[in-house]
mmCIF file of C-alpha atoms and ligand atoms in Angstrom:
data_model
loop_
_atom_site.group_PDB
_atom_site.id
_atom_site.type_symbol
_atom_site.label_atom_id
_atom_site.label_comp_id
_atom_site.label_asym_id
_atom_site.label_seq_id
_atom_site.Cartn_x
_atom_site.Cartn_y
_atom_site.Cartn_z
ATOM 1 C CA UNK A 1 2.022 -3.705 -8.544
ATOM 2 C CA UNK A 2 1.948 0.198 -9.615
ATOM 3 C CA UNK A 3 4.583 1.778 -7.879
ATOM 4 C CA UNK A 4 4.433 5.709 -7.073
ATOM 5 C CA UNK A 5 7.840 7.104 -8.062
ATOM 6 C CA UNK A 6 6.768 10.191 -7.559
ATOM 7 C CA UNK A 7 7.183 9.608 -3.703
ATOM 8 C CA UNK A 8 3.983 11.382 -3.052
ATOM 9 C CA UNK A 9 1.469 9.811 -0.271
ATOM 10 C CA UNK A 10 -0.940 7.298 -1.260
ATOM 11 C CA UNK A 11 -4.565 7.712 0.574
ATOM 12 C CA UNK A 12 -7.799 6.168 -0.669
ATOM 13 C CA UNK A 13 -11.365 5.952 0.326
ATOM 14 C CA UNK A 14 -13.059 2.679 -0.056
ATOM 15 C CA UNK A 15 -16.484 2.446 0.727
ATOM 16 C CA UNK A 16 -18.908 -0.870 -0.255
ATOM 17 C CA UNK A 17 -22.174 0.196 -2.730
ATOM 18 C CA UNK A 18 -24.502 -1.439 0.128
ATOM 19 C CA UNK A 19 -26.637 1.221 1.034
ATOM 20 C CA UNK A 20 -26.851 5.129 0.620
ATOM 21 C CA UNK A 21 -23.888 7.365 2.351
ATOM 22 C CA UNK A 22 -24.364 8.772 5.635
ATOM 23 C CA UNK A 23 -22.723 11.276 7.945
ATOM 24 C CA UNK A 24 -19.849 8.554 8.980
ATOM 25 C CA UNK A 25 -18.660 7.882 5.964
ATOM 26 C CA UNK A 26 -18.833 11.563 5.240
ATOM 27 C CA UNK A 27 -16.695 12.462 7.770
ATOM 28 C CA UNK A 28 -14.514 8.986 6.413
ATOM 29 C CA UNK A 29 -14.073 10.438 3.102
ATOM 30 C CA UNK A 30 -13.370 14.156 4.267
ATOM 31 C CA UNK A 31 -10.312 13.218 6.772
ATOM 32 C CA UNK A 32 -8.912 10.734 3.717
ATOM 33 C CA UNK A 33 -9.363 14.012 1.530
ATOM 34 C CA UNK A 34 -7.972 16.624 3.745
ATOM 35 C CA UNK A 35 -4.911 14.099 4.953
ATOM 36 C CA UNK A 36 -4.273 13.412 1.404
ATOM 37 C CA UNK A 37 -4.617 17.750 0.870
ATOM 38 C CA UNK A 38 -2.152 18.108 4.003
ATOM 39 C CA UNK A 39 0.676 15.711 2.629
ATOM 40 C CA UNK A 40 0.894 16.592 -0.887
ATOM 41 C CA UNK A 41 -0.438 13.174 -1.623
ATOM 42 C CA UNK A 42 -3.140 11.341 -4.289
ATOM 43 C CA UNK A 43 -6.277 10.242 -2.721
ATOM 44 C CA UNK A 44 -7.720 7.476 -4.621
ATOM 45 C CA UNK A 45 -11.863 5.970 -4.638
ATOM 46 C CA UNK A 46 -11.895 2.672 -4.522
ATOM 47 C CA UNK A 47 -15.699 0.708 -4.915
ATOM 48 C CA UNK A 48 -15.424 -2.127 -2.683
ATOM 49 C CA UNK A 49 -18.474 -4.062 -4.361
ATOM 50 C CA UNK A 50 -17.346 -7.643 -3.922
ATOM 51 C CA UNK A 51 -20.643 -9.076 -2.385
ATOM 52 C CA UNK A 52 -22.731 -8.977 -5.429
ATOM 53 C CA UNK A 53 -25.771 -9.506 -3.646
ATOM 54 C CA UNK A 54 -26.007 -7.033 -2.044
ATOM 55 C CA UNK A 55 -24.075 -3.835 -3.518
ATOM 56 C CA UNK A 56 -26.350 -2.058 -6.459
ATOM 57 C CA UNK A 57 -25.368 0.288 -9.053
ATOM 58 C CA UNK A 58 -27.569 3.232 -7.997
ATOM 59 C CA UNK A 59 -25.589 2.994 -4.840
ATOM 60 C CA UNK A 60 -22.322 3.577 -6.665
ATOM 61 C CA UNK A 61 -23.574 6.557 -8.443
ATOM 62 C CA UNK A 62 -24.993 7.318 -4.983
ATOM 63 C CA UNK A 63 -21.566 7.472 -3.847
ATOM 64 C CA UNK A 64 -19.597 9.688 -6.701
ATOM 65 C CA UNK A 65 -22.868 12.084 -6.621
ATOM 66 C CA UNK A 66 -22.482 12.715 -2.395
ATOM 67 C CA UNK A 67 -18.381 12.829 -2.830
ATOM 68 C CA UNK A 68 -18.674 15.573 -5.683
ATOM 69 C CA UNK A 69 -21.384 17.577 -3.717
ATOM 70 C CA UNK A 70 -18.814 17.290 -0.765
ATOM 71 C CA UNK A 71 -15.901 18.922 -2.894
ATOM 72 C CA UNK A 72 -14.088 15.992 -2.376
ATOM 73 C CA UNK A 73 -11.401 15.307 -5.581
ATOM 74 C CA UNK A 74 -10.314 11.760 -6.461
ATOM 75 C CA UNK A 75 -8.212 10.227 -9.050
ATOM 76 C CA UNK A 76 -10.394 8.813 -12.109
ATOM 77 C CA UNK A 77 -11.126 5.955 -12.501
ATOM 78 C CA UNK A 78 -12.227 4.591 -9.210
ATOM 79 C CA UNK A 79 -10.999 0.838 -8.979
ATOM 80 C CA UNK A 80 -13.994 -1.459 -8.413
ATOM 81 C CA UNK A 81 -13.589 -4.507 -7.150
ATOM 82 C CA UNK A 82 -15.552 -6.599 -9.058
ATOM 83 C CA UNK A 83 -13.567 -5.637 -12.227
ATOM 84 C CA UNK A 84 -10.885 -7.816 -10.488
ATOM 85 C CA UNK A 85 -12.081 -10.962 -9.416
ATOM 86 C CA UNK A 86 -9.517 -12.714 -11.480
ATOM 87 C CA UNK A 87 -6.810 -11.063 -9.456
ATOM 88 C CA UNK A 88 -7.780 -12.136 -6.302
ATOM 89 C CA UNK A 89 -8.256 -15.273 -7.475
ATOM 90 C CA UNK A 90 -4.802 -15.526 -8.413
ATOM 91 C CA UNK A 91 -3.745 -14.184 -4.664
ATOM 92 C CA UNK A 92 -6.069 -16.714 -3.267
ATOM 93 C CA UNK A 93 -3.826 -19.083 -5.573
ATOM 94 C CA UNK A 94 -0.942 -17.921 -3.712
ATOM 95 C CA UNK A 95 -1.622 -18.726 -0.554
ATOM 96 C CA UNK A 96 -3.464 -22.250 -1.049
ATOM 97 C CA UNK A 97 0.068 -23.145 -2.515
ATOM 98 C CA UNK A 98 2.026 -22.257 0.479
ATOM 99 C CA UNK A 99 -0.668 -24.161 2.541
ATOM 100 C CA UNK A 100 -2.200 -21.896 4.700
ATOM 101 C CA UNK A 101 -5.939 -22.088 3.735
ATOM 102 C CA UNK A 102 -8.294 -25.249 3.704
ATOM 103 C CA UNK A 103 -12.061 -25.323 2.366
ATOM 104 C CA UNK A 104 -14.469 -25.033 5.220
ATOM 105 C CA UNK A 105 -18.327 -26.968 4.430
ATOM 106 C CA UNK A 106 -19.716 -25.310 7.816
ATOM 107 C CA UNK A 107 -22.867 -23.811 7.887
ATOM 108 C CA UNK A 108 -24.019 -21.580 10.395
ATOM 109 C CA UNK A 109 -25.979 -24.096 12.393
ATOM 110 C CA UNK A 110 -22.700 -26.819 12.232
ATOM 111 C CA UNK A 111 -20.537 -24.224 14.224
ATOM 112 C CA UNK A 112 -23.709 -23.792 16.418
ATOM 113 C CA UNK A 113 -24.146 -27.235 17.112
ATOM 114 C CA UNK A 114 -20.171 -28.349 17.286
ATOM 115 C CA UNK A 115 -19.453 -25.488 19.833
ATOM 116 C CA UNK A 116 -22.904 -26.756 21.733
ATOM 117 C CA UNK A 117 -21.151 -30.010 21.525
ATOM 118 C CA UNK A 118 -18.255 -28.547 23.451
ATOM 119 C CA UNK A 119 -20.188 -28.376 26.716
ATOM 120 C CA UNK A 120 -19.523 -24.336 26.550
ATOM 121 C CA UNK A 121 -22.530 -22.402 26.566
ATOM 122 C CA UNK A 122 -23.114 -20.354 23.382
ATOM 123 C CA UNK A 123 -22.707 -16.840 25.141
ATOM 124 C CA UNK A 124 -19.127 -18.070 26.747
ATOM 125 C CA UNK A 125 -17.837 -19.062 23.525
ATOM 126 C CA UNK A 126 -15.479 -16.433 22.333
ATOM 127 C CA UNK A 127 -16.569 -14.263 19.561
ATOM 128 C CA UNK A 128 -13.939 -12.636 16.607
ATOM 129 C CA UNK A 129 -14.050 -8.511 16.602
ATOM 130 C CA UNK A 130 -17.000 -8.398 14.449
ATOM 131 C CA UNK A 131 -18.909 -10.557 16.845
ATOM 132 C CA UNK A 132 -19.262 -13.697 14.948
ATOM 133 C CA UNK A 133 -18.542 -17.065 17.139
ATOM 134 C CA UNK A 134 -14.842 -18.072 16.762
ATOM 135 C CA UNK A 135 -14.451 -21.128 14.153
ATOM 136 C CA UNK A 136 -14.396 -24.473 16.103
ATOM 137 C CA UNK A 137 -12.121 -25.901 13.766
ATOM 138 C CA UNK A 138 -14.200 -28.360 12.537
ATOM 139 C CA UNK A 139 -13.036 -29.087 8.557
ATOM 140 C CA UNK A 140 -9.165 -27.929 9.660
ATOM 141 C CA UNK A 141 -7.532 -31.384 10.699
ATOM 142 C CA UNK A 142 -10.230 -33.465 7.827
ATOM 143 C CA UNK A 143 -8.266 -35.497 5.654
ATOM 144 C CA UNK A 144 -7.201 -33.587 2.222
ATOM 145 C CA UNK A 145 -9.044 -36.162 0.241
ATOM 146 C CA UNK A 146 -12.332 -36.407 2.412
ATOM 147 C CA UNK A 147 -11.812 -32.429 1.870
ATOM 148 C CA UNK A 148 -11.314 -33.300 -1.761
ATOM 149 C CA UNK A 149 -14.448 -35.164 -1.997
ATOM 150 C CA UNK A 150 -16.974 -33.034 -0.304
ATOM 151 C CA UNK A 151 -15.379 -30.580 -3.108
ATOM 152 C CA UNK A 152 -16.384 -32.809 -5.960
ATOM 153 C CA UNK A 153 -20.107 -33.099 -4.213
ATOM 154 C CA UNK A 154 -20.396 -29.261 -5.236
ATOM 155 C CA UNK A 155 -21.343 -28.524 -2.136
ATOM 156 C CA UNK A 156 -20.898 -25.175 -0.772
ATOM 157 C CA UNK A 157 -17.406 -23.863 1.159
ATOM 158 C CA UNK A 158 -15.511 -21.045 2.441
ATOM 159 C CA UNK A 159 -11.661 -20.922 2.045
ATOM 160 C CA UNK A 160 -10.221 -20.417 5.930
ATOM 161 C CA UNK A 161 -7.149 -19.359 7.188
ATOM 162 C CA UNK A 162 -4.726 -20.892 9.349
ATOM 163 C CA UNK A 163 -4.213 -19.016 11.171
ATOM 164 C CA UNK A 164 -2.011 -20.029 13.440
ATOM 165 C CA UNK A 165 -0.144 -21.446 10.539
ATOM 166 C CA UNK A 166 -0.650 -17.991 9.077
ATOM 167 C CA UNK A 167 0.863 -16.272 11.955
ATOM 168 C CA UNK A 168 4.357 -18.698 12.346
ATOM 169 C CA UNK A 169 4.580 -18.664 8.971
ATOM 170 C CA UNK A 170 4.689 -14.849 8.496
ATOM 171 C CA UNK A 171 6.896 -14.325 11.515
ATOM 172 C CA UNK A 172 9.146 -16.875 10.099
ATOM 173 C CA UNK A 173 9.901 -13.938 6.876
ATOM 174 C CA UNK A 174 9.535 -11.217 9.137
ATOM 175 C CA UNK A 175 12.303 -12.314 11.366
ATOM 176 C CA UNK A 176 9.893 -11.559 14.261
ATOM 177 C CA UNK A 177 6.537 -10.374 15.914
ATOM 178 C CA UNK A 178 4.669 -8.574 13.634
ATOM 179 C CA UNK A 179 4.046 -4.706 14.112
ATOM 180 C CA UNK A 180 2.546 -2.016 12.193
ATOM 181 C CA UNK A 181 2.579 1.802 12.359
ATOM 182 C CA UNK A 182 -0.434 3.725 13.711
ATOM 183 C CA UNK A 183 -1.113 7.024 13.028
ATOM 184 C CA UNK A 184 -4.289 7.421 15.127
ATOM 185 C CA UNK A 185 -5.370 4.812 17.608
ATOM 186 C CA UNK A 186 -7.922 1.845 18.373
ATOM 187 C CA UNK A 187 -10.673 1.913 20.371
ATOM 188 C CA UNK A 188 -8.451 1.608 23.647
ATOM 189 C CA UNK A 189 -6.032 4.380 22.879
ATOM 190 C CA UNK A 190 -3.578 1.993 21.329
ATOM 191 C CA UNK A 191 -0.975 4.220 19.103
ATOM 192 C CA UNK A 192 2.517 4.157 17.485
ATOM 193 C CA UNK A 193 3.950 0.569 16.728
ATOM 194 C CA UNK A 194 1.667 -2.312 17.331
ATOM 195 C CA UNK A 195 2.011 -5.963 17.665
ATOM 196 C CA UNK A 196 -0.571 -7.801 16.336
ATOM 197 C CA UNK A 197 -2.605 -10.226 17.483
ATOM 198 C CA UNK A 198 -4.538 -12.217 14.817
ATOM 199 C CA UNK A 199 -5.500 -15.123 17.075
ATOM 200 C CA UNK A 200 -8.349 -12.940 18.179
ATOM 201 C CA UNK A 201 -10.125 -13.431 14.572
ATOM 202 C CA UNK A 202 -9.786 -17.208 14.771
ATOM 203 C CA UNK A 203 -9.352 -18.826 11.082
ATOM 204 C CA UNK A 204 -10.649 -16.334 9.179
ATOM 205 C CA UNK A 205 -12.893 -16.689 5.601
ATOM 206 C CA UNK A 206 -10.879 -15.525 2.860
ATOM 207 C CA UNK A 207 -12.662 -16.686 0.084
ATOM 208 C CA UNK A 208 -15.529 -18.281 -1.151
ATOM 209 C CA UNK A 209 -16.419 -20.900 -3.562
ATOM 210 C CA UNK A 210 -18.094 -18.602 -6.100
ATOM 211 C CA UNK A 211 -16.198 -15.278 -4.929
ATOM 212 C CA UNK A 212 -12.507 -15.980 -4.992
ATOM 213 C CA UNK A 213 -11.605 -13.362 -2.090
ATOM 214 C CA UNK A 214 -13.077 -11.520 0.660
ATOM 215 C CA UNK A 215 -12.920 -7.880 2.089
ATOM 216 C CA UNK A 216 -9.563 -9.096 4.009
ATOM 217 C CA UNK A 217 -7.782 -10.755 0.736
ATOM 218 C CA UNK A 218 -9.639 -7.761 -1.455
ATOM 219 C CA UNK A 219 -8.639 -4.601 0.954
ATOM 220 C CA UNK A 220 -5.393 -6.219 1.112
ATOM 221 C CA UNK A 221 -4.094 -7.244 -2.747
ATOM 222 C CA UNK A 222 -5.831 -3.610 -3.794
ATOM 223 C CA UNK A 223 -3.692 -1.257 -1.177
ATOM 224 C CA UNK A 224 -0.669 -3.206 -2.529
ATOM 225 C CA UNK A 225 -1.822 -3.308 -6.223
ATOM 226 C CA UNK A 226 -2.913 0.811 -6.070
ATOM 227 C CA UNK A 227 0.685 1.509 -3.799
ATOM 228 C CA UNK A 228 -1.367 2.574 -0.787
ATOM 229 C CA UNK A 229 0.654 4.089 1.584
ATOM 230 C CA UNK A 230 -1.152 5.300 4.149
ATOM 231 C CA UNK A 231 -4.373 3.549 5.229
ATOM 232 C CA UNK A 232 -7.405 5.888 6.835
ATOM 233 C CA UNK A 233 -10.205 4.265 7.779
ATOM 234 C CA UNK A 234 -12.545 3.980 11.324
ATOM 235 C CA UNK A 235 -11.589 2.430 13.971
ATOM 236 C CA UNK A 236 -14.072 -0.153 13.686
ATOM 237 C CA UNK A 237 -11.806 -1.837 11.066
ATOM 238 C CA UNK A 238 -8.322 -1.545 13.437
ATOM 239 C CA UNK A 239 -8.434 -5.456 14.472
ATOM 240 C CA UNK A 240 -9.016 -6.100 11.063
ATOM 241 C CA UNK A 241 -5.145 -4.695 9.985
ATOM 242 C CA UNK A 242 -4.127 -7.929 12.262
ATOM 243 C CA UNK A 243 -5.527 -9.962 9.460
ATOM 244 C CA UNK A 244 -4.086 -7.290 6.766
ATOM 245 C CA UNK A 245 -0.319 -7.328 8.171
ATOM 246 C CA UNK A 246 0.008 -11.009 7.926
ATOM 247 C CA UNK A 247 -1.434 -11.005 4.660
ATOM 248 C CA UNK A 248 1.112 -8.569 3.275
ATOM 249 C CA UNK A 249 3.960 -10.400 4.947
ATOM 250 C CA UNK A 250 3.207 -13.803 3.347
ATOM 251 C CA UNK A 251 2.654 -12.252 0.029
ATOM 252 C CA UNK A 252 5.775 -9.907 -0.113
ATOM 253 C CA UNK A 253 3.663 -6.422 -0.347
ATOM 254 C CA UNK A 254 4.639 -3.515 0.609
ATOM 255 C CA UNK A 255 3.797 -2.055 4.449
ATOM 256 C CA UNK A 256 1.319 0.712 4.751
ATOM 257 C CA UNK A 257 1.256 3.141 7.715
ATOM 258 C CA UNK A 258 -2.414 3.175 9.055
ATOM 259 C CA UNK A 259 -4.372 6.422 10.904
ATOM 260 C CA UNK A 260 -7.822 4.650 12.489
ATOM 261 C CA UNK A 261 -9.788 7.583 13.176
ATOM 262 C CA UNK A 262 -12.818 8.042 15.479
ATOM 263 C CA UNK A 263 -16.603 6.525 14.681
ATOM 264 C CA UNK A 264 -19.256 9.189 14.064
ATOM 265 C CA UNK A 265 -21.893 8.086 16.636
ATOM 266 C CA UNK A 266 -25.891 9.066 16.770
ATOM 267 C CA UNK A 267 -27.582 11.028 19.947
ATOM 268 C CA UNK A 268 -27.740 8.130 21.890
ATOM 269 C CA UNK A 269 -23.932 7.102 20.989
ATOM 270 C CA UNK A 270 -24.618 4.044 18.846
ATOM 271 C CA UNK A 271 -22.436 4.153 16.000
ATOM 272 C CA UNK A 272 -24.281 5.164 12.494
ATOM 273 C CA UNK A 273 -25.504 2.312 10.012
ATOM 274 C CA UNK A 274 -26.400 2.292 6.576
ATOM 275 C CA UNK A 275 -30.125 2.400 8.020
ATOM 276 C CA UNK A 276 -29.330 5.371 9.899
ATOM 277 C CA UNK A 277 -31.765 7.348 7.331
ATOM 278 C CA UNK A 278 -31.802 10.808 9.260
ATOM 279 C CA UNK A 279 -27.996 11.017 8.942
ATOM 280 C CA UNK A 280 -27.992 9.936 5.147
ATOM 281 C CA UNK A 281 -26.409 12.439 2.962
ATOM 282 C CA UNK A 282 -29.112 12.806 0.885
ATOM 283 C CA UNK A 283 -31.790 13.057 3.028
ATOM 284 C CA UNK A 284 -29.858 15.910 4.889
ATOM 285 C CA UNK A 285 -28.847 18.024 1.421
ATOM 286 C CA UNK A 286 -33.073 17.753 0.848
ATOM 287 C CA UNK A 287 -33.287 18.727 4.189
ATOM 288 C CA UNK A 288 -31.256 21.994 2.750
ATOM 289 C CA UNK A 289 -28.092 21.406 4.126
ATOM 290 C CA UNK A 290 -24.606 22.560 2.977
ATOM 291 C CA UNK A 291 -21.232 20.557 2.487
ATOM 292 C CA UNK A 292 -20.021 23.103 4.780
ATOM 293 C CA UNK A 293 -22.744 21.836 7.561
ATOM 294 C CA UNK A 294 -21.758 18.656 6.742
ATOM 295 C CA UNK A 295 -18.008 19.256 7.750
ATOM 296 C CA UNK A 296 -19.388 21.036 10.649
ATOM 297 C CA UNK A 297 -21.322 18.405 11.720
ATOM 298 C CA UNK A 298 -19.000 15.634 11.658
ATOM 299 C CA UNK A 299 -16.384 18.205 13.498
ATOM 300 C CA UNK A 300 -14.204 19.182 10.767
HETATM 301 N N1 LIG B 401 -15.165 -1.243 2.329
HETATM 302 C C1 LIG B 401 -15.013 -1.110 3.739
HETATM 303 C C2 LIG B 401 -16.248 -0.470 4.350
HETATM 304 O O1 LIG B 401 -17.041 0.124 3.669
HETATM 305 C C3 LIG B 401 -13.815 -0.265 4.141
HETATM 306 C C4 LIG B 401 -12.535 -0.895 3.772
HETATM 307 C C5 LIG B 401 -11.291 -0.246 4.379
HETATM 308 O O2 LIG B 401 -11.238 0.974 4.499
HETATM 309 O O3 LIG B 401 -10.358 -0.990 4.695
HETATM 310 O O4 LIG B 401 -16.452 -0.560 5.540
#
């Protein structure tokens, strides 16, 4: 783990190479930049191009080209994550040890079908903050050697957490509930020292079979490895820091103070996607615009 002796703040952007940049993560970049200005701190670029499907090299350059026109400095060289999958598999190591993740066969259709099976309707059964179903459970209380076996089959799997297990488990070194700091607030207003509350996420995927990690285990090893020390990011990801916090507990890193800030949202208040094309950076500097319309325009 790099440690800063320096004392200085640690703030870094980390966007994924999915798609081009848009006003949101503009305005992302720009508060991590400015914070970082504010506090005397480093502001590092991190590439967060784990899903190697779907990230794409023009998209990185896509993302140091918009950052530069923005006047936004970072420290060189940006960490990318798929320079590192060895670490995280080594993390991922760490945690199978202590027994807190089990290999999950499930497709898409066998949660479908074993929550059907419940006798709860589809649209009552609870969904995790980024809308997906919550796990059933169904591969969590299999046998270790049945587990074993459908292993050996090569067929396909997701590393879960327990996260129950997770939870006790992390309170247990903690001494208590688990908190964090935050700077700016959650959807609901939420600010200053926060308990979690995990449960909401269900037993989360935190690795695959052919990519040892996920943006939880990723996000969470890098802040640590880079000596992050204050998190910014939208508010889209605060549930996600649930996850985060118990991860850092259980694997003795450090604890980052976190600012969620505010969602840059289109006309009609939908929050911007990669497909929002009119607010893409690039297509707005063709359009003729300046960096200093761009800060205007996300309210800075
Ligand atoms: N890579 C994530 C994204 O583009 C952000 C990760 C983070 O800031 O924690 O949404």
């Amino acid at each position: 783990m790099q440690d800063d002796t320096s004392g200085r703040e640690v703030l870094r952007f980390a966007p994924s190479p999915n798609g081009w940049l848009h006003l949101g993560h503009a305005y992302s970049a720009l508060f991590a930049f400015e914070t970082a200005k504010r506090l005397g701190g480093r502001l590092l670029l991190r590439i967060e191009d784990i899903d190697v499907g779907r990230c794409r090299e023009e998209y990185v350059e896509g993302i140091y080209e918009d950052l530069a026109w923005l006047g936004i400095e970072w420290e060189e060289p940006a960490r990318r994550q798929s320079e590192h999958f060895a670490e995280y598999e080594a993390v991922l190591k760490r945690l199978r040890d202590m027994e807190l993740v089990y290999p999950c066969f499930a497709t898409r259709k066998e949660i479908q079908d074993a929550i059907l099976a419940s006798g709860i309707p589809l649209q009552a059964w609870p969904s995790d903050p980024d809308g997906a179903p919550l796990y059933p459970g169904i591969y969590k209380d299999m046998p270790r050697e049945r587990l074993n076996e459908l292993m050996w089959e090569g067929r396909s799997y997701a590393w879960r957490l327990d996260i129950e297990k997770a939870k006790a488990k992390a309170e247990s070194i903690n001494g208590g509930p688990i908190t964090f700091y935050e700077e700016g607030t959650s959807t609901r207003g939420d600010t200053g020292i926060l308990e979690i509350k995990p449960e909401l996420f269900g037993d989360v995927v935190i690795a695959r079979k052919d990519v040892p990690t996920s943006y939880h285990l990723a996000v969470t090893a890098d802040d640590a490895f880079q000596g992050v020390t204050l998190i910014t990011r939208g508010q889209d990801l605060f549930p996600a820091t649930y996850i985060h916090r118990i991860l850092q507990i259980l694997l003795g890193y450090p604890e980052p103070r976190y600012h969620h800030h505010g969602l840059i949202r289109d006309e009609t208040g939908r929050r911007l996607s990669k497909s929002a094309k009119d607010m893409g950076l690039r297509e707005l500097r063709a359009q003729g615009r300046t960096p200093a319309d761009i800060r205007r325009m996300v309210g800075l």
